[in-house]
């Protein structure tokens, strides 16, 4: 099968809410310490939205920045694909709110759910549409208000998550940041390791679901932790092999930011220096599908990669789901 047009990320933007929630703040809310959180996760602080702010609000700022960076008008966008597990509401899609707020009057809009791997999934969808010639300009968004589904009485999960958004513009290849390949995977047999049980058709909202705190993230941390390391190593190894690249020649791994110990253990198994993984989990925690586009934006701002460098995006999350993308910078 032909691969079609080359596809590039032509613009990138991100947005983080101003309000900071530090480990010390958390230690005043429940039985934990800055030392424990730092040592076990690498997180020092995370950003949290104010009341009344929804995922689409963060997404709009990130999207406008990405469009400006790509020199694209909102009216030129053909499709908006948003990855989120914290949509403004169950329906309509968060993408529709973004479409209206940025004035993308010629765009189709839908959301996609692949939890923390969602941005890589959305990027893969965008690549497919652009590579086939079906669309010229796709806006890919990862936007999360994780604080709205985090149980701040559960010390083993509430320390992990933060809010934020990132967006990229995907268009035909311009010789920069070319998306060479993407790969996706899933294992629904392990769905219960990481989920939000209530509020869907299986367990609709009721007094009981509220009383049992079933509208918050439930995480079996230890099991997810082990799976995440094994998976990250496997996915990066396969992505490199598929492209005839030696793992040691990859210039940067841009991982989903879930836990510094997951990232460092995977880098060790890949026999790569840990500095070759981009890390900002210390500042933002786990922002689910926003983590990778936020990282790409920071990498661009700090000019950490040069044209021709090879980067691999790699993400793993609830579902279970995982994915990678090989980008020639
Ligand atoms: N502060 C202090 N102690 C804490 C704590 C906290 N915030 N959270 C848990 N503990 C305690 C536990 O109660 C337990 O105590 P015990 O030994 O007396 O029972 C001890 O610390 C160890 O808990 P455990 O859950 O085994 O710790 P861990 O090393 O596995 O770390 C996570 C917990 C959640 C940080 C870790 O498992 C993790 O990051 N998992 C991956 C989660 C993730 O990223 N999910 C999203 C993927 S996209």
Coordinates of C-alpha atoms and ligand atoms in Angstrom, one line a residue:
X1 CA 0.0 0.0 0.0
X2 CA 1.4 3.4 -0.9
X3 CA 2.2 5.8 1.9
X4 CA 0.7 8.9 0.2
X5 CA 1.8 12.4 0.9
X6 CA 4.5 13.3 3.4
X7 CA 3.0 14.7 6.6
X8 CA 4.5 17.4 8.9
X9 CA 3.7 19.0 12.2
X10 CA 3.7 22.6 11.0
X11 CA 2.8 24.4 14.2
X12 CA 2.7 23.7 17.9
X13 CA 1.3 25.5 21.0
X14 CA 0.5 24.8 24.6
X15 CA -1.3 26.3 27.6
X16 CA -0.9 25.7 31.3
X17 CA -3.2 27.2 33.9
X18 CA -1.5 29.7 36.3
X19 CA -2.5 28.1 39.6
X20 CA 0.2 25.9 41.0
X21 CA -0.5 23.0 43.4
X22 CA 2.8 22.0 45.1
X23 CA 3.6 18.9 47.1
X24 CA 3.6 21.0 50.2
X25 CA 0.1 22.1 49.4
X26 CA -1.0 18.5 49.1
X27 CA 0.7 17.6 52.3
X28 CA -1.6 20.1 54.1
X29 CA -4.6 18.4 52.5
X30 CA -3.8 14.7 53.3
X31 CA -1.2 12.4 54.7
X32 CA 1.7 12.7 52.4
X33 CA 5.1 14.6 52.1
X34 CA 7.1 16.4 49.5
X35 CA 9.9 13.9 50.0
X36 CA 7.6 10.9 49.3
X37 CA 6.1 12.4 46.2
X38 CA 9.4 13.6 44.8
X39 CA 11.2 10.3 45.4
X40 CA 8.4 8.0 44.2
X41 CA 7.2 10.1 41.2
X42 CA 9.6 12.9 40.3
X43 CA 6.7 15.4 40.6
X44 CA 7.2 18.7 42.6
X45 CA 4.2 20.6 41.5
X46 CA 1.3 20.6 39.0
X47 CA -1.1 23.2 37.5
X48 CA -4.7 23.3 38.4
X49 CA -7.6 25.1 36.7
X50 CA -9.9 27.5 38.6
X51 CA -13.5 26.6 39.1
X52 CA -15.6 27.0 36.0
X53 CA -12.7 26.4 33.6
X54 CA -13.2 23.4 31.3
X55 CA -10.9 21.4 28.9
X56 CA -12.0 23.4 25.9
X57 CA -10.9 26.6 27.6
X58 CA -7.3 25.3 27.9
X59 CA -7.5 23.8 24.4
X60 CA -8.5 27.1 22.8
X61 CA -5.4 28.9 24.0
X62 CA -3.1 26.0 23.0
X63 CA -4.9 25.8 19.6
X64 CA -4.6 29.5 18.7
X65 CA -0.9 29.4 19.6
X66 CA -0.4 26.3 17.3
X67 CA -2.3 27.9 14.5
X68 CA -0.3 31.1 14.7
X69 CA 2.9 29.1 14.8
X70 CA 1.8 27.3 11.6
X71 CA 0.6 30.6 10.1
X72 CA -2.8 29.0 9.5
X73 CA -6.1 30.8 9.9
X74 CA -8.9 29.0 11.9
X75 CA -11.0 29.1 8.8
X76 CA -8.4 26.9 7.0
X77 CA -8.7 24.0 9.4
X78 CA -10.4 21.0 7.9
X79 CA -10.7 18.9 11.0
X80 CA -10.3 19.2 14.8
X81 CA -9.4 16.0 16.6
X82 CA -9.2 16.3 20.4
X83 CA -7.9 13.7 22.7
X84 CA -9.3 14.0 26.2
X85 CA -10.6 12.0 29.1
X86 CA -12.0 15.1 30.8
X87 CA -14.3 16.5 28.1
X88 CA -16.4 19.5 28.9
X89 CA -19.4 17.1 29.0
X90 CA -20.2 13.6 27.7
X91 CA -21.6 15.2 24.5
X92 CA -21.3 17.2 22.4
X93 CA -17.6 16.8 21.8
X94 CA -15.0 19.1 23.3
X95 CA -13.8 19.5 19.7
X96 CA -17.2 21.2 18.8
X97 CA -16.7 23.7 21.6
X98 CA -13.2 24.4 20.4
X99 CA -14.4 24.7 16.8
X100 CA -16.9 27.4 17.8
X101 CA -14.5 29.3 20.2
X102 CA -11.7 29.5 17.7
X103 CA -13.9 30.2 14.7
X104 CA -12.9 27.2 12.6
X105 CA -16.1 27.5 10.5
X106 CA -15.0 25.0 7.8
X107 CA -13.9 22.2 10.2
X108 CA -15.3 18.8 11.1
X109 CA -14.8 18.1 14.8
X110 CA -14.7 15.0 16.9
X111 CA -13.1 13.7 20.1
X112 CA -11.1 10.5 20.5
X113 CA -10.5 8.6 23.7
X114 CA -7.3 6.6 24.3
X115 CA -6.5 8.0 27.8
X116 CA -2.8 8.9 28.2
X117 CA -1.9 7.5 24.8
X118 CA -4.6 9.7 23.2
X119 CA -2.4 12.3 21.7
X120 CA -0.4 9.7 19.8
X121 CA -3.7 8.2 18.6
X122 CA -5.0 11.6 17.4
X123 CA -1.7 12.4 15.7
X124 CA -2.0 9.0 13.9
X125 CA -5.5 9.8 12.7
X126 CA -4.4 13.2 11.5
X127 CA -1.5 11.7 9.6
X128 CA -3.8 9.3 7.9
X129 CA -6.2 12.0 6.7
X130 CA -3.4 14.2 5.4
X131 CA -1.3 11.4 3.9
X132 CA -4.3 10.2 1.9
X133 CA -5.0 13.7 0.6
X134 CA -8.5 13.7 2.1
X135 CA -7.6 16.7 4.2
X136 CA -5.0 19.5 4.1
X137 CA -5.0 20.9 7.7
X138 CA -5.9 19.0 10.8
X139 CA -5.7 20.5 14.3
X140 CA -4.7 17.9 16.9
X141 CA -5.4 18.7 20.5
X142 CA -4.6 17.1 23.8
X143 CA -6.5 18.9 26.6
X144 CA -7.1 17.8 30.2
X145 CA -8.6 19.0 33.4
X146 CA -7.5 16.0 35.4
X147 CA -8.1 17.9 38.6
X148 CA -11.9 17.5 37.9
X149 CA -11.7 13.7 38.1
X150 CA -9.0 13.4 40.7
X151 CA -10.0 12.2 44.2
X152 CA -8.1 14.6 46.6
X153 CA -8.8 12.2 49.5
X154 CA -6.9 9.4 47.8
X155 CA -3.2 10.0 48.3
X156 CA -2.0 7.3 46.0
X157 CA -3.6 9.0 42.9
X158 CA -4.1 12.7 43.6
X159 CA -0.4 13.4 43.8
X160 CA 0.0 12.3 40.2
X161 CA -2.2 14.5 38.0
X162 CA -2.3 18.0 36.7
X163 CA -4.2 20.1 34.1
X164 CA -3.0 21.5 30.8
X165 CA -3.3 21.5 27.0
X166 CA -1.2 21.2 23.9
X167 CA -2.0 21.4 20.2
X168 CA -0.3 20.8 16.9
X169 CA -1.2 21.6 13.3
X170 CA -0.7 18.7 10.9
X171 CA -0.4 19.4 7.1
X172 CA 1.4 18.0 4.1
X173 CA 5.2 17.7 4.5
X174 CA 7.2 20.9 4.6
X175 CA 10.5 19.2 5.3
X176 CA 10.3 19.8 9.0
X177 CA 9.0 17.6 11.9
X178 CA 7.9 14.9 9.5
X179 CA 5.7 12.2 11.0
X180 CA 7.5 9.2 9.5
X181 CA 5.5 6.4 11.1
X182 CA 3.0 5.9 13.9
X183 CA 2.0 2.7 15.6
X184 CA -0.9 2.0 18.0
X185 CA -1.9 -0.9 20.4
X186 CA -4.3 -1.8 23.0
X187 CA -5.2 -4.5 25.6
X188 CA -8.8 -4.3 26.9
X189 CA -8.4 -7.3 29.2
X190 CA -6.6 -4.9 31.6
X191 CA -9.2 -2.2 31.5
X192 CA -9.8 -2.2 35.2
X193 CA -6.2 -1.2 36.1
X194 CA -6.9 2.4 35.3
X195 CA -10.5 3.7 34.9
X196 CA -13.2 6.1 35.9
X197 CA -16.1 3.7 36.8
X198 CA -19.2 5.9 36.8
X199 CA -21.1 8.4 34.7
X200 CA -21.3 6.2 31.6
X201 CA -24.0 3.8 30.3
X202 CA -22.7 1.0 32.5
X203 CA -22.9 2.8 35.8
X204 CA -24.9 6.0 35.3
X205 CA -24.7 8.8 37.9
X206 CA -26.7 8.1 41.0
X207 CA -26.6 8.9 44.7
X208 CA -24.7 5.6 45.2
X209 CA -22.0 6.4 42.6
X210 CA -21.5 9.8 44.2
X211 CA -21.3 8.4 47.7
X212 CA -18.8 5.7 46.6
X213 CA -16.7 8.3 44.9
X214 CA -17.0 6.4 41.6
X215 CA -16.7 9.5 39.5
X216 CA -13.0 9.8 40.2
X217 CA -10.0 8.0 38.7
X218 CA -9.3 4.5 40.1
X219 CA -5.8 3.4 39.6
X220 CA -3.9 0.2 40.5
X221 CA -0.6 2.0 40.5
X222 CA 1.8 -0.8 41.0
X223 CA 0.5 -2.9 38.2
X224 CA 0.3 0.0 35.8
X225 CA 3.8 1.0 36.7
X226 CA 5.3 -2.4 35.7
X227 CA 3.3 -2.6 32.5
X228 CA 4.3 0.9 31.5
X229 CA 8.0 0.2 31.7
X230 CA 7.8 -3.1 29.7
X231 CA 5.5 -1.4 27.2
X232 CA 7.6 1.7 26.7
X233 CA 10.7 -0.4 26.0
X234 CA 8.9 -2.7 23.6
X235 CA 7.2 0.2 21.7
X236 CA 10.3 2.2 21.2
X237 CA 12.3 -0.8 20.1
X238 CA 9.7 -1.8 17.5
X239 CA 9.3 1.8 16.2
X240 CA 13.1 2.1 15.7
X241 CA 13.3 -1.3 14.0
X242 CA 10.4 -0.5 11.7
X243 CA 12.4 2.5 10.5
X244 CA 15.7 0.8 10.4
X245 CA 17.1 3.1 13.1
X246 CA 19.3 1.9 15.8
X247 CA 17.8 2.8 19.2
X248 CA 21.1 4.4 20.2
X249 CA 20.8 6.7 17.2
X250 CA 17.5 8.2 18.4
X251 CA 18.2 11.8 19.4
X252 CA 15.3 12.2 21.8
X253 CA 12.6 10.1 23.4
X254 CA 9.5 12.2 24.1
X255 CA 7.6 10.0 26.6
X256 CA 4.2 10.6 28.1
X257 CA 4.9 12.0 31.6
X258 CA 3.6 9.4 34.1
X259 CA 6.3 8.8 36.6
X260 CA 10.0 9.7 36.5
X261 CA 10.8 6.2 37.7
X262 CA 8.9 4.7 34.7
X263 CA 10.8 6.9 32.3
X264 CA 14.3 6.3 33.8
X265 CA 13.8 2.5 34.1
X266 CA 12.7 2.3 30.5
X267 CA 15.7 4.4 29.4
X268 CA 18.0 2.1 31.3
X269 CA 16.5 -1.0 29.6
X270 CA 16.8 0.7 26.2
X271 CA 20.5 1.4 27.1
X272 CA 20.0 5.1 26.5
X273 CA 21.3 7.9 28.8
X274 CA 18.4 9.2 30.8
X275 CA 19.1 12.7 29.7
X276 CA 17.9 11.7 26.2
X277 CA 14.3 11.5 27.5
X278 CA 12.4 14.8 27.6
X279 CA 11.1 15.3 31.2
X280 CA 8.9 18.0 32.6
X281 CA 6.9 15.9 35.0
X282 CA 8.5 17.8 37.9
X283 CA 6.6 20.9 36.9
X284 CA 3.3 19.6 35.6
X285 CA 2.7 16.0 36.9
X286 CA 0.7 13.7 34.6
X287 CA -1.5 15.8 32.3
X288 CA -2.6 12.6 30.4
X289 CA -3.1 13.4 26.7
X290 CA -1.7 16.9 27.0
X291 CA 1.7 15.8 28.2
X292 CA 3.3 15.1 24.8
X293 CA 2.2 18.2 22.9
X294 CA 3.2 20.4 25.9
X295 CA 6.6 18.7 25.7
X296 CA 6.9 19.2 22.0
X297 CA 6.1 22.9 22.5
X298 CA 8.8 23.3 25.2
X299 CA 11.3 21.4 23.0
X300 CA 10.7 23.8 20.2
X301 CA 10.9 26.9 22.4
X302 CA 14.2 25.7 23.9
X303 CA 15.5 24.5 20.5
X304 CA 16.5 21.2 22.0
X305 CA 16.3 19.4 18.6
X306 CA 17.7 20.5 15.3
X307 CA 16.5 19.8 11.8
X308 CA 17.2 16.2 10.8
X309 CA 17.2 14.8 14.4
X310 CA 15.1 11.8 15.1
X311 CA 12.6 11.8 18.0
X312 CA 10.2 9.0 19.1
X313 CA 7.0 10.0 20.9
X314 CA 5.8 7.1 23.2
X315 CA 2.7 6.9 25.3
X316 CA 0.9 4.4 27.5
X317 CA -2.3 4.7 29.4
X318 CA -5.7 3.4 30.4
X319 CA -7.5 0.9 28.2
X320 CA -4.8 -0.3 28.2
X321 CA -3.6 1.7 25.2
X322 CA -0.2 2.6 23.8
X323 CA 1.4 4.2 20.8
X324 CA 4.4 5.7 19.2
X325 CA 5.3 8.2 16.5
X326 CA 8.7 8.6 14.8
X327 CA 9.3 12.2 13.9
X328 CA 12.2 13.5 11.7
X329 CA 12.7 17.0 13.2
Ligands
LIG1 N1 2.4 9.7 50.4 C1 2.9 8.9 51.3 N2 2.7 7.5 51.2 C2 2.0 7.0 50.2 C3 1.5 7.9 49.2 C4 1.6 9.2 49.3 N3 1.1 10.1 48.4 N4 0.8 7.1 48.3 C5 1.0 5.8 48.7 N5 1.7 5.8 49.9 C6 2.1 4.6 50.6 C7 1.2 3.4 50.5 O1 0.1 3.5 51.3 C8 2.1 2.3 50.8 O2 2.2 2.2 52.2 P1 2.3 0.7 52.9 O3 3.6 0.1 52.3 O4 2.3 1.0 54.3 O5 1.1 0.0 52.4 C9 3.5 2.8 50.3 O6 3.4 4.2 50.2 C10 3.8 2.2 48.9 O7 2.7 2.3 48.0 P2 2.7 1.8 46.6 O8 1.4 2.1 46.0 O9 3.3 0.5 46.6 O10 3.8 2.9 46.0 P3 4.5 2.9 44.6 O11 5.9 2.9 44.7 O12 3.9 1.9 43.6 O13 4.0 4.3 44.0 C11 2.5 5.3 42.4 C12 2.7 4.6 43.8 C13 1.0 5.5 42.2 C14 3.3 6.6 42.5 C15 3.1 4.4 41.4 O14 2.6 3.1 41.5 C16 2.9 4.9 40.0 O15 3.3 5.9 39.6 N6 2.2 4.1 39.1 C17 1.9 4.4 37.8 C18 0.7 5.3 37.8 C19 0.5 6.0 36.5 O16 1.3 6.7 36.0 N7 -0.7 5.9 36.0 C20 -1.1 6.6 34.8 C21 -0.4 5.9 33.7 S1 -0.7 6.8 32.3

